[in-house]
Amino acid sequence: MITVNNLSFSYPQKELYKNISFTLEDGQHCAFIGTSGSGKSTLLNLLMDPERYTYEGALHMESHIRIGHVSQFSQLEKTQDNTVFEYVAEEYLASQRQIEAICAEMETASELEALMEQYQQAMDAFDALGGDEFESHLNEKLNLGNLMKHRDLQVASLSGGEFKLVQVMREMMLRPDLLIMDEPDAFLDFDNLHALKNLMNAHKGALLVITHNRYLLNHCFNKILHLENMDVQEFEGSFICLLYTSR
C-alpha cells in the first residue's frame, strides 16, 4: 500500500528524518511510537499530503488510495444540532438525497442520457459507502463503541471522549483504505478506551496510529514503527512480542 525509501526531511531549525524506510501493507494495523518531538505527526501529515512538503527520497502509494484521518485536536462544537446518526452518516445521507433528486428529475425530463450518467455516478458513490448495508454497519459500530443509546441524541450532548469515538466511527464508515489517527486515546477514560480498542480491532482496513497507550499497544496492532534519532525501525507483530524480543 505505502512504500517509503530513504526519505529525509528537515525544517530550517531541525532535521527530523534521515534516510528512513518502511512499508505499510493492506489491512495492517500499525502503531507509530516515539518520543515527543521526534516528528511523528509531521510524518503522518507528509503521508497524507506529500505535495505540501519538500523531501528527499521516495514515497510510493498505490493509485487511488483513500486516506481517512482523525486529528488529535478536533473539538466538539456545542452548537451542533445534528444527531449522532446524522453526523456519522452525513455523506451517506447526502448520497441518498442526491439519488432521490435525480430520480425526481427523471420523472419529468425529456432527455435522460445525461441524467442516467449522473444517476450511475451517484449510485457508485452510494455503493462505495456501503449502500443499503450502511445503516446496519453503523449500528454495529455504535454497539462496539457502547453508544447505541446515543444514536438519536444531538452530538452537542456528548462528552469529549464520546465525541472522539463518534469521530472514529465517522471516518471508518467512509471506508478508507488507510485510516490515520493521531493519539485518538488522548483524555479517554477506560470505558471509552475499551470501546476504541473494540472499534480498531473490528476495522478491516489499514490503520496507522500514533499512540503511547500500553493498553492499545498490547491489544490492537500487528506492526510497530518506532521513530527515534531521525530513524525508523520496523517490527512485525504485536507490542508485547516487541518487548519480549528486545530483552
GROMACS .gro file of C-alpha atoms in nm:
model
  247
    1MET     CA    1   0.000   0.000   0.000
    2ILE     CA    2   0.271   0.250   0.102
    3THR     CA    3   0.647   0.221   0.050
    4VAL     CA    4   0.893   0.477   0.185
    5ASN     CA    5   1.256   0.453   0.070
    6ASN     CA    6   1.545   0.659   0.209
    7LEU     CA    7   1.324   0.954   0.295
    8SER     CA    8   1.489   1.259   0.453
    9PHE     CA    9   1.309   1.571   0.571
   10SER     CA   10   1.404   1.870   0.781
   11TYR     CA   11   1.282   2.210   0.891
   12PRO     CA   12   1.529   2.501   0.879
   13GLN     CA   13   1.588   2.461   1.251
   14LYS     CA   14   1.569   2.083   1.286
   15GLU     CA   15   1.640   1.765   1.090
   16LEU     CA   16   1.358   1.514   1.150
   17TYR     CA   17   1.433   1.208   0.933
   18LYS     CA   18   1.746   1.083   0.765
   19ASN     CA   19   1.713   0.807   0.503
   20ILE     CA   20   1.419   0.633   0.670
   21SER     CA   21   1.249   0.338   0.501
   22PHE     CA   22   0.938   0.138   0.585
   23THR     CA   23   0.631  -0.021   0.429
   24LEU     CA   24   0.265  -0.044   0.520
   25GLU     CA   25   0.057  -0.320   0.365
   26ASP     CA   26  -0.316  -0.358   0.305
   27GLY     CA   27  -0.506  -0.436   0.623
   28GLN     CA   28  -0.214  -0.392   0.863
   29HIS     CA   29  -0.283  -0.230   1.198
   30CYS     CA   30   0.033  -0.034   1.270
   31ALA     CA   31   0.125   0.161   1.584
   32PHE     CA   32   0.360   0.456   1.540
   33ILE     CA   33   0.563   0.524   1.854
   34GLY     CA   34   0.849   0.751   1.953
   35THR     CA   35   0.939   1.029   2.194
   36SER     CA   36   0.758   1.362   2.191
   37GLY     CA   37   0.904   1.599   1.932
   38SER     CA   38   1.058   1.326   1.718
   39GLY     CA   39   0.834   1.414   1.421
   40LYS     CA   40   0.558   1.152   1.428
   41SER     CA   41   0.272   1.391   1.349
   42THR     CA   42   0.475   1.559   1.077
   43LEU     CA   43   0.538   1.224   0.910
   44LEU     CA   44   0.165   1.147   0.915
   45ASN     CA   45   0.096   1.486   0.755
   46LEU     CA   46   0.359   1.413   0.490
   47LEU     CA   47   0.195   1.079   0.408
   48MET     CA   48  -0.148   1.242   0.378
   49ASP     CA   49  -0.033   1.532   0.159
   50PRO     CA   50   0.319   1.474   0.024
   51GLU     CA   51   0.291   1.757  -0.231
   52ARG     CA   52   0.297   2.012   0.053
   53TYR     CA   53   0.648   1.905   0.155
   54THR     CA   54   0.994   1.916   0.002
   55TYR     CA   55   1.177   1.596   0.093
   56GLU     CA   56   1.446   1.366  -0.039
   57GLY     CA   57   1.394   1.001  -0.118
   58ALA     CA   58   1.090   0.815  -0.248
   59LEU     CA   59   0.734   0.786  -0.124
   60HIS     CA   60   0.512   0.549  -0.323
   61MET     CA   61   0.141   0.493  -0.267
   62GLU     CA   62  -0.091   0.266  -0.456
   63SER     CA   63  -0.302   0.459  -0.703
   64HIS     CA   64  -0.638   0.592  -0.584
   65ILE     CA   65  -0.566   0.509  -0.219
   66ARG     CA   66  -0.825   0.669   0.009
   67ILE     CA   67  -0.694   0.803   0.339
   68GLY     CA   68  -0.908   0.889   0.641
   69HIS     CA   69  -0.786   1.099   0.931
   70VAL     CA   70  -0.877   1.152   1.296
   71SER     CA   71  -0.696   1.451   1.443
   72GLN     CA   72  -0.567   1.476   1.797
   73PHE     CA   73  -0.706   1.828   1.830
   74SER     CA   74  -1.064   1.808   1.698
   75GLN     CA   75  -1.314   1.981   1.923
   76LEU     CA   76  -1.682   1.920   1.992
   77GLU     CA   77  -1.893   2.216   1.885
   78LYS     CA   78  -2.170   2.261   2.140
   79THR     CA   79  -2.382   2.444   1.882
   80GLN     CA   80  -2.401   2.140   1.656
   81ASP     CA   81  -2.766   2.033   1.634
   82ASN     CA   82  -2.747   1.713   1.427
   83THR     CA   83  -2.784   1.373   1.588
   84VAL     CA   84  -2.507   1.119   1.629
   85PHE     CA   85  -2.654   0.914   1.345
   86GLU     CA   86  -2.680   1.219   1.117
   87TYR     CA   87  -2.322   1.323   1.198
   88VAL     CA   88  -2.168   0.983   1.129
   89ALA     CA   89  -2.388   0.919   0.824
   90GLU     CA   90  -2.356   1.268   0.673
   91GLU     CA   91  -2.201   1.162   0.340
   92TYR     CA   92  -2.429   0.858   0.313
   93LEU     CA   93  -2.741   1.070   0.369
   94ALA     CA   94  -2.617   1.328   0.117
   95SER     CA   95  -2.567   1.048  -0.137
   96GLN     CA   96  -2.920   0.925  -0.074
   97ARG     CA   97  -3.064   1.273  -0.126
   98GLN     CA   98  -2.871   1.313  -0.450
   99ILE     CA   99  -3.010   0.986  -0.587
  100GLU     CA  100  -3.364   1.085  -0.488
  101ALA     CA  101  -3.326   1.425  -0.657
  102ILE     CA  102  -3.201   1.269  -0.981
  103CYS     CA  103  -3.489   1.019  -0.982
  104ALA     CA  104  -3.740   1.301  -0.929
  105GLU     CA  105  -3.587   1.494  -1.218
  106MET     CA  106  -3.608   1.187  -1.443
  107GLU     CA  107  -3.985   1.177  -1.400
  108THR     CA  108  -4.033   1.499  -1.597
  109ALA     CA  109  -3.718   1.520  -1.812
  110SER     CA  110  -3.739   1.475  -2.187
  111GLU     CA  111  -3.368   1.397  -2.224
  112LEU     CA  112  -3.247   1.116  -1.997
  113GLU     CA  113  -2.896   1.036  -2.120
  114ALA     CA  114  -2.713   1.291  -1.904
  115LEU     CA  115  -2.935   1.213  -1.605
  116MET     CA  116  -2.868   0.842  -1.640
  117GLU     CA  117  -2.495   0.912  -1.626
  118GLN     CA  118  -2.543   1.125  -1.313
  119TYR     CA  119  -2.758   0.851  -1.162
  120GLN     CA  120  -2.490   0.586  -1.221
  121GLN     CA  121  -2.220   0.807  -1.069
  122ALA     CA  122  -2.440   0.872  -0.765
  123MET     CA  123  -2.511   0.500  -0.726
  124ASP     CA  124  -2.139   0.422  -0.748
  125ALA     CA  125  -2.072   0.672  -0.468
  126PHE     CA  126  -2.359   0.522  -0.265
  127ASP     CA  127  -2.221   0.170  -0.309
  128ALA     CA  128  -1.870   0.287  -0.213
  129LEU     CA  129  -2.013   0.392   0.125
  130GLY     CA  130  -2.171   0.054   0.185
  131GLY     CA  131  -2.501   0.103   0.006
  132ASP     CA  132  -2.808  -0.047   0.169
  133GLU     CA  133  -2.594  -0.209   0.442
  134PHE     CA  134  -2.458   0.123   0.568
  135GLU     CA  135  -2.707   0.166   0.850
  136SER     CA  136  -2.664  -0.187   0.983
  137HIS     CA  137  -2.284  -0.144   0.977
  138LEU     CA  138  -2.317   0.185   1.160
  139ASN     CA  139  -2.535   0.025   1.426
  140GLU     CA  140  -2.267  -0.241   1.471
  141LYS     CA  141  -2.007   0.030   1.533
  142LEU     CA  142  -2.236   0.212   1.775
  143ASN     CA  143  -2.274  -0.113   1.969
  144LEU     CA  144  -1.896  -0.169   1.967
  145GLY     CA  145  -1.849   0.183   2.098
  146ASN     CA  146  -2.124   0.141   2.358
  147LEU     CA  147  -2.303   0.441   2.204
  148MET     CA  148  -2.619   0.289   2.059
  149LYS     CA  149  -2.815   0.463   2.335
  150HIS     CA  150  -2.691   0.796   2.195
  151ARG     CA  151  -2.782   0.721   1.831
  152ASP     CA  152  -3.065   0.973   1.813
  153LEU     CA  153  -2.924   1.227   2.060
  154GLN     CA  154  -2.763   1.551   1.950
  155VAL     CA  155  -2.388   1.546   1.901
  156ALA     CA  156  -2.366   1.852   2.129
  157SER     CA  157  -2.482   1.638   2.423
  158LEU     CA  158  -2.181   1.404   2.405
  159SER     CA  159  -1.881   1.412   2.633
  160GLY     CA  160  -1.540   1.478   2.481
  161GLY     CA  161  -1.449   1.109   2.494
  162GLU     CA  162  -1.779   1.002   2.336
  163PHE     CA  163  -1.730   1.256   2.057
  164LYS     CA  164  -1.383   1.116   1.986
  165LEU     CA  165  -1.537   0.770   1.941
  166VAL     CA  166  -1.804   0.914   1.711
  167GLN     CA  167  -1.533   1.080   1.501
  168VAL     CA  168  -1.352   0.748   1.468
  169MET     CA  169  -1.677   0.581   1.359
  170ARG     CA  170  -1.746   0.857   1.107
  171GLU     CA  171  -1.407   0.807   0.940
  172MET     CA  172  -1.434   0.428   0.948
  173MET     CA  173  -1.778   0.439   0.784
  174LEU     CA  174  -1.627   0.627   0.489
  175ARG     CA  175  -1.432   0.304   0.424
  176PRO     CA  176  -1.083   0.446   0.369
  177ASP     CA  177  -0.805   0.216   0.252
  178LEU     CA  178  -0.589   0.365   0.529
  179LEU     CA  179  -0.712   0.536   0.844
  180ILE     CA  180  -0.453   0.759   1.012
  181MET     CA  181  -0.515   0.861   1.373
  182ASP     CA  182  -0.304   1.090   1.590
  183GLU     CA  183  -0.336   0.988   1.958
  184PRO     CA  184  -0.709   0.905   1.944
  185ASP     CA  185  -0.680   0.777   2.303
  186ALA     CA  186  -0.592   1.117   2.448
  187PHE     CA  187  -0.808   1.201   2.751
  188LEU     CA  188  -1.027   0.889   2.719
  189ASP     CA  189  -1.143   0.717   3.037
  190PHE     CA  190  -1.110   0.338   3.050
  191ASP     CA  191  -1.464   0.265   2.925
  192ASN     CA  192  -1.413   0.480   2.616
  193LEU     CA  193  -1.061   0.342   2.571
  194HIS     CA  194  -1.203  -0.011   2.574
  195ALA     CA  195  -1.463   0.095   2.316
  196LEU     CA  196  -1.188   0.244   2.098
  197LYS     CA  197  -0.999  -0.085   2.120
  198ASN     CA  198  -1.309  -0.272   2.001
  199LEU     CA  199  -1.360  -0.035   1.708
  200MET     CA  200  -0.997  -0.060   1.598
  201ASN     CA  201  -0.987  -0.439   1.621
  202ALA     CA  202  -1.307  -0.471   1.416
  203HIS     CA  203  -1.179  -0.238   1.144
  204LYS     CA  204  -1.096  -0.424   0.822
  205GLY     CA  205  -0.882  -0.155   0.659
  206ALA     CA  206  -0.526  -0.050   0.738
  207LEU     CA  207  -0.456   0.162   1.046
  208LEU     CA  208  -0.160   0.388   1.123
  209VAL     CA  209  -0.198   0.521   1.476
  210ILE     CA  210   0.023   0.741   1.693
  211THR     CA  211  -0.025   0.621   2.049
  212HIS     CA  212   0.165   0.579   2.373
  213ASN     CA  213  -0.114   0.389   2.544
  214ARG     CA  214   0.005   0.046   2.658
  215TYR     CA  215  -0.350  -0.098   2.660
  216LEU     CA  216  -0.396  -0.020   2.290
  217LEU     CA  217  -0.038  -0.116   2.206
  218ASN     CA  218  -0.085  -0.456   2.368
  219HIS     CA  219  -0.421  -0.536   2.206
  220CYS     CA  220  -0.466  -0.361   1.871
  221PHE     CA  221  -0.161  -0.384   1.645
  222ASN     CA  222   0.030  -0.633   1.433
  223LYS     CA  223   0.310  -0.397   1.333
  224ILE     CA  224   0.513  -0.131   1.515
  225LEU     CA  225   0.702   0.166   1.368
  226HIS     CA  226   0.947   0.322   1.616
  227LEU     CA  227   1.079   0.667   1.530
  228GLU     CA  228   1.391   0.768   1.722
  229ASN     CA  229   1.710   0.964   1.644
  230MET     CA  230   1.587   1.053   1.292
  231ASP     CA  231   1.546   0.685   1.200
  232VAL     CA  232   1.253   0.441   1.184
  233GLN     CA  233   1.269   0.080   1.293
  234GLU     CA  234   1.003  -0.169   1.175
  235PHE     CA  235   0.879  -0.456   1.389
  236GLU     CA  236   0.631  -0.715   1.263
  237GLY     CA  237   0.400  -0.846   1.531
  238SER     CA  238   0.247  -0.710   1.848
  239PHE     CA  239   0.396  -0.468   2.100
  240ILE     CA  240   0.414  -0.748   2.358
  241CYS     CA  241   0.626  -0.953   2.117
  242LEU     CA  242   0.849  -0.649   2.061
  243LEU     CA  243   0.908  -0.611   2.435
  244TYR     CA  244   0.981  -0.982   2.470
  245THR     CA  245   1.231  -0.998   2.182
  246SER     CA  246   1.408  -0.679   2.288
  247ARG     CA  247   1.500  -0.820   2.630
   0.00000   0.00000   0.00000
